[in-house]
Short mmCIF file of C-alpha atoms in Angstrom, two decimals:
data_model
loop_
_atom_site.label_atom_id
_atom_site.label_comp_id
_atom_site.label_asym_id
_atom_site.label_seq_id
_atom_site.Cartn_x
_atom_site.Cartn_y
_atom_site.Cartn_z
CA MET A 1 -3.27 -38.84 -22.48
CA GLU A 2 -5.69 -37.36 -25.02
CA PRO A 3 -9.46 -37.52 -24.45
CA GLU A 4 -11.32 -40.33 -26.17
CA PRO A 5 -13.18 -39.21 -29.32
CA THR A 6 -16.95 -39.46 -28.94
CA ASP A 7 -19.94 -39.80 -31.23
CA ASP A 8 -22.31 -38.58 -28.49
CA PRO A 9 -23.99 -35.40 -29.77
CA ALA A 10 -24.64 -34.37 -26.15
CA ALA A 11 -20.91 -34.28 -25.40
CA THR A 12 -19.56 -30.79 -25.00
CA GLY A 13 -16.17 -29.42 -25.94
CA PRO A 14 -13.71 -30.58 -28.55
CA ALA A 15 -12.74 -34.25 -28.87
CA GLU A 16 -9.09 -33.24 -28.80
CA THR A 17 -7.39 -30.60 -26.66
CA PRO A 18 -4.62 -28.62 -28.37
CA GLN A 19 -1.30 -29.11 -26.63
CA GLU A 20 1.05 -26.34 -25.60
CA SER A 21 4.39 -26.19 -27.36
CA PRO A 22 7.14 -27.97 -25.45
CA SER A 23 10.39 -26.10 -25.00
CA GLN A 24 13.76 -27.63 -25.79
CA ASP A 25 14.00 -29.02 -22.25
CA GLY A 26 10.52 -30.57 -22.54
CA ALA A 27 8.70 -28.12 -20.24
CA GLN A 28 5.34 -26.88 -21.47
CA VAL A 29 4.99 -23.27 -22.50
CA PRO A 30 2.32 -21.65 -20.27
CA ASP A 31 -1.11 -20.79 -21.65
CA GLY A 32 -1.00 -17.42 -23.40
CA TYR A 33 2.67 -17.78 -24.37
CA ARG A 34 4.57 -19.07 -27.37
CA LEU A 35 8.11 -20.28 -27.84
CA ALA A 36 10.09 -17.68 -29.83
CA GLU A 37 13.14 -19.14 -31.57
CA ASP A 38 14.89 -15.86 -32.20
CA PRO A 39 17.25 -15.33 -35.17
CA ALA A 40 19.63 -13.55 -32.75
CA GLY A 41 20.56 -16.98 -31.36
CA PHE A 42 18.31 -17.64 -28.37
CA THR A 43 14.90 -19.09 -27.59
CA LEU A 44 12.48 -17.98 -24.88
CA ALA A 45 8.76 -17.89 -24.08
CA VAL A 46 6.93 -14.63 -24.82
CA PRO A 47 3.24 -13.64 -24.71
CA GLU A 48 1.67 -15.30 -27.75
CA ASP A 49 0.40 -12.17 -29.51
CA TRP A 50 3.55 -10.09 -29.06
CA THR A 51 5.70 -9.28 -32.08
CA ARG A 52 9.45 -9.08 -32.52
CA ASP A 53 11.39 -5.91 -33.27
CA GLU A 54 15.16 -5.56 -33.46
CA ARG A 55 16.65 -2.24 -32.38
CA ASP A 56 20.11 -0.87 -31.63
CA ASN A 57 19.76 -1.86 -27.98
CA GLY A 58 18.54 -5.43 -28.43
CA VAL A 59 15.64 -7.60 -29.46
CA PHE A 60 12.19 -6.57 -28.25
CA TYR A 61 8.88 -8.40 -28.05
CA THR A 62 5.92 -6.06 -27.56
CA PRO A 63 2.13 -6.05 -27.83
CA GLY A 64 2.40 -3.45 -30.61
CA ASP A 65 3.55 -0.51 -28.51
CA ASP A 66 6.13 -0.12 -25.76
CA SER A 67 3.63 -0.06 -22.88
CA SER A 68 4.89 -3.54 -22.03
CA LEU A 69 7.91 -5.35 -23.42
CA VAL A 70 10.46 -8.11 -23.19
CA GLN A 71 13.96 -6.97 -24.16
CA VAL A 72 16.93 -9.31 -24.66
CA PHE A 73 20.51 -8.26 -25.31
CA GLU A 74 24.05 -9.44 -24.76
CA VAL A 75 26.06 -7.73 -22.03
CA THR A 76 29.44 -7.09 -23.64
CA GLU A 77 31.42 -5.08 -21.07
CA PRO A 78 34.60 -7.10 -20.43
CA GLY A 79 35.26 -8.48 -16.96
CA ILE A 80 31.90 -7.46 -15.48
CA THR A 81 29.67 -9.76 -13.43
CA PRO A 82 25.88 -9.84 -13.72
CA LEU A 83 25.56 -8.06 -10.36
CA GLU A 84 28.08 -5.37 -11.35
CA SER A 85 26.22 -4.89 -14.65
CA LEU A 86 22.95 -4.24 -12.82
CA GLU A 87 24.61 -1.97 -10.24
CA ALA A 88 25.91 0.14 -13.14
CA ALA A 89 22.48 0.07 -14.81
CA SER A 90 20.78 1.24 -11.61
CA GLU A 91 23.28 4.07 -11.23
CA HIS A 92 22.63 5.15 -14.83
CA LEU A 93 18.85 4.84 -14.45
CA ALA A 94 18.84 7.04 -11.33
CA SER A 95 18.50 10.07 -13.63
CA GLN A 96 15.07 8.87 -14.86
CA PRO A 97 12.09 10.81 -13.45
CA GLY A 98 10.76 9.14 -10.31
CA TYR A 99 13.39 6.38 -10.42
CA GLU A 100 13.11 3.93 -7.53
CA GLU A 101 15.35 0.89 -7.07
CA ILE A 102 13.06 -1.66 -5.46
CA SER A 103 15.53 -4.52 -5.17
CA LEU A 104 18.94 -5.60 -6.44
CA THR A 105 20.15 -9.10 -5.67
CA GLY A 106 22.76 -11.58 -6.80
CA THR A 107 20.15 -14.29 -7.08
CA GLY A 108 21.79 -17.26 -8.72
CA PRO A 109 19.46 -18.89 -11.21
CA SER A 110 15.79 -18.01 -10.78
CA GLU A 111 13.60 -20.81 -9.51
CA GLY A 112 12.28 -22.70 -12.51
CA ALA A 113 14.84 -21.23 -14.94
CA SER A 114 16.10 -23.52 -17.68
CA ASP A 115 19.52 -25.16 -17.44
CA ALA A 116 20.78 -22.62 -20.00
CA VAL A 117 20.47 -19.87 -17.37
CA GLY A 118 23.71 -20.22 -15.44
CA ALA A 119 24.25 -19.90 -11.69
CA ASP A 120 25.98 -16.52 -12.18
CA ALA A 121 22.86 -14.31 -12.21
CA ALA A 122 21.49 -11.11 -10.69
CA GLU A 123 18.13 -9.34 -10.70
CA LEU A 124 17.15 -5.68 -10.51
CA VAL A 125 13.57 -4.52 -9.93
CA TYR A 126 12.88 -0.82 -10.39
CA ALA A 127 10.18 1.68 -11.29
CA TYR A 128 10.19 5.08 -12.97
CA ASP A 129 7.82 7.63 -14.46
CA SER A 130 7.74 7.24 -18.25
CA GLU A 131 7.35 10.70 -19.71
CA GLU A 132 7.01 9.19 -23.20
CA LEU A 133 4.15 6.87 -22.24
CA GLY A 134 2.60 9.00 -19.50
CA PHE A 135 2.52 6.40 -16.72
CA ARG A 136 4.73 4.72 -14.14
CA LYS A 137 6.55 1.60 -15.36
CA GLN A 138 7.90 -1.24 -13.28
CA VAL A 139 10.74 -3.34 -14.62
CA VAL A 140 12.46 -6.58 -13.68
CA ASP A 141 15.88 -7.10 -15.30
CA CYS A 142 17.78 -10.37 -15.00
CA VAL A 143 21.41 -10.60 -16.13
CA PHE A 144 23.05 -14.03 -16.26
CA THR A 145 25.87 -15.95 -17.84
CA ALA A 146 24.31 -18.58 -20.11
CA ASP A 147 25.58 -22.11 -20.45
CA ASP A 148 27.56 -21.09 -23.57
CA GLY A 149 29.46 -18.38 -21.63
CA THR A 150 27.52 -15.44 -23.14
CA MET A 151 26.14 -12.90 -20.68
CA TYR A 152 22.52 -11.96 -21.41
CA ALA A 153 20.08 -9.45 -20.00
CA VAL A 154 16.39 -10.33 -20.15
CA LEU A 155 14.29 -7.34 -19.12
CA VAL A 156 10.52 -7.21 -18.76
CA ALA A 157 8.71 -3.88 -18.36
CA GLY A 158 5.09 -2.87 -18.01
CA PRO A 159 2.74 -0.53 -16.18
CA ALA A 160 3.57 -0.45 -12.46
CA ASP A 161 -0.08 -1.07 -11.57
CA GLU A 162 0.09 -4.43 -13.40
CA TRP A 163 2.90 -5.81 -11.19
CA PRO A 164 3.62 -8.76 -10.73
CA VAL A 165 2.75 -9.55 -14.37
CA GLN A 166 6.29 -8.52 -15.36
CA ALA A 167 7.82 -10.99 -12.88
CA GLU A 168 5.57 -13.75 -14.23
CA GLN A 169 6.59 -12.94 -17.82
CA LEU A 170 10.26 -13.02 -16.83
CA ALA A 171 9.79 -16.39 -15.11
CA ALA A 172 8.19 -17.82 -18.28
CA ALA A 173 10.95 -16.39 -20.48
CA LEU A 174 13.73 -17.82 -18.29
CA ALA A 175 12.02 -21.20 -17.86
CA HIS A 176 12.30 -21.69 -21.62
CA PHE A 177 15.53 -19.81 -22.33
CA ALA A 178 18.01 -21.61 -24.57
CA VAL A 179 20.98 -20.57 -26.65
CA SER A 180 20.89 -21.81 -30.24
#
């Protein structure tokens, strides 16, 4: 219900409160986020001031640099499960300076994830020392089979000292994930 308009000059605040954008399943996008209907064929919530960039290794949303990011890409290895995909990723990432696997789980769908995020899902949390950026990054990577049968990875990275912001950003992205 919207607030009643008022003619009282002593009233404070706007007569109407702007509403958040609803996602395709009707859930409200959290404050500070926007719904990104991506031309690559998916929709998700991302921080409102982040911009899109398409690269060889997926679609990225960033605040203008790579200090923090949301990355989305299709996992195309045939016959691999989400958990196997993340086990292989962790093995590959082990060569990064200061690499630490914090957790690796076959999670099923994350709590609050949209119906488009299938039950076949896994999550990897890790940290490493970014030589390029000069600080330690912490990452949460969720791989899942979407309701259309496509396997996606949604990865959120940021400075390790900002954790659990990355987990919160992933939760928002998955809560509004849809395949178009």
